[in-house]
mmCIF file with all atom_site columns, C-alpha atoms and ligand atoms in Angstrom:
data_model
loop_
_atom_site.group_PDB
_atom_site.id
_atom_site.type_symbol
_atom_site.label_atom_id
_atom_site.label_alt_id
_atom_site.label_comp_id
_atom_site.label_asym_id
_atom_site.label_entity_id
_atom_site.label_seq_id
_atom_site.pdbx_PDB_ins_code
_atom_site.Cartn_x
_atom_site.Cartn_y
_atom_site.Cartn_z
_atom_site.occupancy
_atom_site.B_iso_or_equiv
_atom_site.pdbx_formal_charge
_atom_site.auth_seq_id
_atom_site.auth_comp_id
_atom_site.auth_asym_id
_atom_site.auth_atom_id
_atom_site.pdbx_PDB_model_num
ATOM   1  C  CA  . MET A 1 1  ? -7.671 -35.022 -126.965 1.00 90.00 ? 1  MET A CA  1
ATOM   2  C  CA  . ALA A 1 2  ? -4.985 -36.386 -124.859 1.00 96.00 ? 2  ALA A CA  1
ATOM   3  C  CA  . LYS A 1 3  ? -1.658 -35.353 -123.532 1.00 98.00 ? 3  LYS A CA  1
ATOM   4  C  CA  . VAL A 1 4  ? 1.341  -37.621 -124.311 1.00 98.00 ? 4  VAL A CA  1
ATOM   5  C  CA  . LEU A 1 5  ? 4.795  -37.774 -123.148 1.00 98.00 ? 5  LEU A CA  1
ATOM   6  C  CA  . LYS A 1 6  ? 7.063  -40.229 -124.859 1.00 98.00 ? 6  LYS A CA  1
ATOM   7  C  CA  . CYS A 1 7  ? 10.345 -41.662 -123.248 1.00 97.00 ? 7  CYS A CA  1
ATOM   8  C  CA  . LYS A 1 8  ? 11.822 -41.174 -126.632 1.00 97.00 ? 8  LYS A CA  1
ATOM   9  C  CA  . ASP A 1 9  ? 11.100 -37.412 -126.738 1.00 94.00 ? 9  ASP A CA  1
ATOM   10 C  CA  . VAL A 1 10 ? 13.100 -37.383 -123.411 1.00 92.00 ? 10 VAL A CA  1
ATOM   11 C  CA  . GLY A 1 11 ? 16.037 -39.048 -125.158 1.00 93.00 ? 11 GLY A CA  1
ATOM   12 C  CA  . ILE A 1 12 ? 15.368 -42.538 -123.701 1.00 93.00 ? 12 ILE A CA  1
ATOM   13 C  CA  . ASP A 1 13 ? 15.344 -45.494 -125.965 1.00 96.00 ? 13 ASP A CA  1
ATOM   14 C  CA  . CYS A 1 14 ? 12.036 -46.993 -124.667 1.00 98.00 ? 14 CYS A CA  1
ATOM   15 C  CA  . ALA A 1 15 ? 8.668  -47.525 -126.014 1.00 98.00 ? 15 ALA A CA  1
ATOM   16 C  CA  . PHE A 1 16 ? 6.831  -45.954 -123.151 1.00 98.00 ? 16 PHE A CA  1
ATOM   17 C  CA  . GLU A 1 17 ? 4.188  -43.029 -123.361 1.00 98.00 ? 17 GLU A CA  1
ATOM   18 C  CA  . ALA A 1 18 ? 2.674  -41.540 -120.529 1.00 98.00 ? 18 ALA A CA  1
ATOM   19 C  CA  . GLN A 1 19 ? -0.983 -40.440 -121.483 1.00 97.00 ? 19 GLN A CA  1
ATOM   20 C  CA  . GLY A 1 20 ? -3.539 -38.586 -119.656 1.00 97.00 ? 20 GLY A CA  1
ATOM   21 C  CA  . LYS A 1 21 ? -6.322 -35.887 -119.904 1.00 97.00 ? 21 LYS A CA  1
ATOM   22 C  CA  . THR A 1 22 ? -4.190 -33.329 -117.917 1.00 97.00 ? 22 THR A CA  1
ATOM   23 C  CA  . ILE A 1 23 ? -0.505 -32.367 -117.823 1.00 97.00 ? 23 ILE A CA  1
ATOM   24 C  CA  . ASP A 1 24 ? -0.378 -33.306 -114.176 1.00 97.00 ? 24 ASP A CA  1
ATOM   25 C  CA  . GLU A 1 25 ? -1.778 -36.728 -115.082 1.00 98.00 ? 25 GLU A CA  1
ATOM   26 C  CA  . VAL A 1 26 ? 0.882  -37.424 -117.539 1.00 98.00 ? 26 VAL A CA  1
ATOM   27 C  CA  . LEU A 1 27 ? 3.802  -36.197 -115.403 1.00 97.00 ? 27 LEU A CA  1
ATOM   28 C  CA  . LYS A 1 28 ? 2.574  -38.405 -112.550 1.00 97.00 ? 28 LYS A CA  1
ATOM   29 C  CA  . GLN A 1 29 ? 2.603  -41.493 -114.776 1.00 97.00 ? 29 GLN A CA  1
ATOM   30 C  CA  . ALA A 1 30 ? 6.044  -40.326 -116.214 1.00 97.00 ? 30 ALA A CA  1
ATOM   31 C  CA  . ALA A 1 31 ? 7.343  -40.052 -112.754 1.00 96.00 ? 31 ALA A CA  1
ATOM   32 C  CA  . ALA A 1 32 ? 6.288  -43.374 -111.732 1.00 97.00 ? 32 ALA A CA  1
ATOM   33 C  CA  . HIS A 1 33 ? 7.590  -44.958 -114.842 1.00 97.00 ? 33 HIS A CA  1
ATOM   34 C  CA  . ALA A 1 34 ? 11.056 -43.316 -114.564 1.00 96.00 ? 34 ALA A CA  1
ATOM   35 C  CA  . ARG A 1 35 ? 11.263 -44.469 -111.112 1.00 96.00 ? 35 ARG A CA  1
ATOM   36 C  CA  . LYS A 1 36 ? 10.352 -48.063 -111.771 1.00 96.00 ? 36 LYS A CA  1
ATOM   37 C  CA  . GLU A 1 37 ? 11.855 -48.749 -115.118 1.00 96.00 ? 37 GLU A CA  1
ATOM   38 C  CA  . HIS A 1 38 ? 14.691 -46.431 -115.357 1.00 96.00 ? 38 HIS A CA  1
ATOM   39 C  CA  . GLY A 1 39 ? 15.747 -46.359 -111.725 1.00 95.00 ? 39 GLY A CA  1
ATOM   40 C  CA  . ALA A 1 40 ? 15.397 -42.810 -111.223 1.00 92.00 ? 40 ALA A CA  1
ATOM   41 C  CA  . LYS A 1 41 ? 15.599 -42.365 -107.372 1.00 90.00 ? 41 LYS A CA  1
ATOM   42 C  CA  . ARG A 1 42 ? 14.154 -38.882 -107.296 1.00 91.00 ? 42 ARG A CA  1
ATOM   43 C  CA  . VAL A 1 43 ? 12.159 -37.153 -109.806 1.00 93.00 ? 43 VAL A CA  1
ATOM   44 C  CA  . THR A 1 44 ? 13.081 -33.619 -109.170 1.00 94.00 ? 44 THR A CA  1
ATOM   45 C  CA  . GLN A 1 45 ? 11.123 -30.373 -110.081 1.00 95.00 ? 45 GLN A CA  1
ATOM   46 C  CA  . ASP A 1 46 ? 13.777 -29.791 -112.890 1.00 94.00 ? 46 ASP A CA  1
ATOM   47 C  CA  . TYR A 1 47 ? 12.928 -33.065 -114.505 1.00 92.00 ? 47 TYR A CA  1
ATOM   48 C  CA  . LEU A 1 48 ? 9.073  -32.290 -114.342 1.00 95.00 ? 48 LEU A CA  1
ATOM   49 C  CA  . LYS A 1 49 ? 9.737  -28.693 -115.737 1.00 96.00 ? 49 LYS A CA  1
ATOM   50 C  CA  . SER A 1 50 ? 11.796 -30.112 -118.793 1.00 95.00 ? 50 SER A CA  1
ATOM   51 C  CA  . TRP A 1 51 ? 9.147  -32.972 -119.379 1.00 96.00 ? 51 TRP A CA  1
ATOM   52 C  CA  . LYS A 1 52 ? 6.508  -30.478 -119.384 1.00 96.00 ? 52 LYS A CA  1
ATOM   53 C  CA  . LYS A 1 53 ? 7.856  -28.823 -122.175 1.00 97.00 ? 53 LYS A CA  1
ATOM   54 C  CA  . LEU A 1 54 ? 7.830  -32.129 -124.327 1.00 97.00 ? 54 LEU A CA  1
ATOM   55 C  CA  . ILE A 1 55 ? 4.364  -32.930 -123.607 1.00 98.00 ? 55 ILE A CA  1
ATOM   56 C  CA  . ARG A 1 56 ? 2.136  -33.093 -126.660 1.00 97.00 ? 56 ARG A CA  1
ATOM   57 C  CA  . THR A 1 57 ? -1.501 -32.872 -127.265 1.00 96.00 ? 57 THR A CA  1
ATOM   58 C  CA  . VAL A 1 58 ? -2.821 -35.477 -129.632 1.00 93.00 ? 58 VAL A CA  1
HETATM 59 ZN ZN1 . LIG B 2 .  ? 10.845 -45.427 -120.404 1.00 73.55 ? 1  LIG B ZN1 1
#
């Protein structure tokens, strides 16, 4: 069982998937990816909150 968050689920046309064993792990990866690939200067708590809802267990 893994937790997955896809860029596509957030509404971004990007093939990236953040994967991890825990929600925190996934959010950490997603935040790093958003900063690096999508030029997000700051990943706010609001972002994290909305991403959290989109995380799926596969
Ligand atoms: Zn992406």
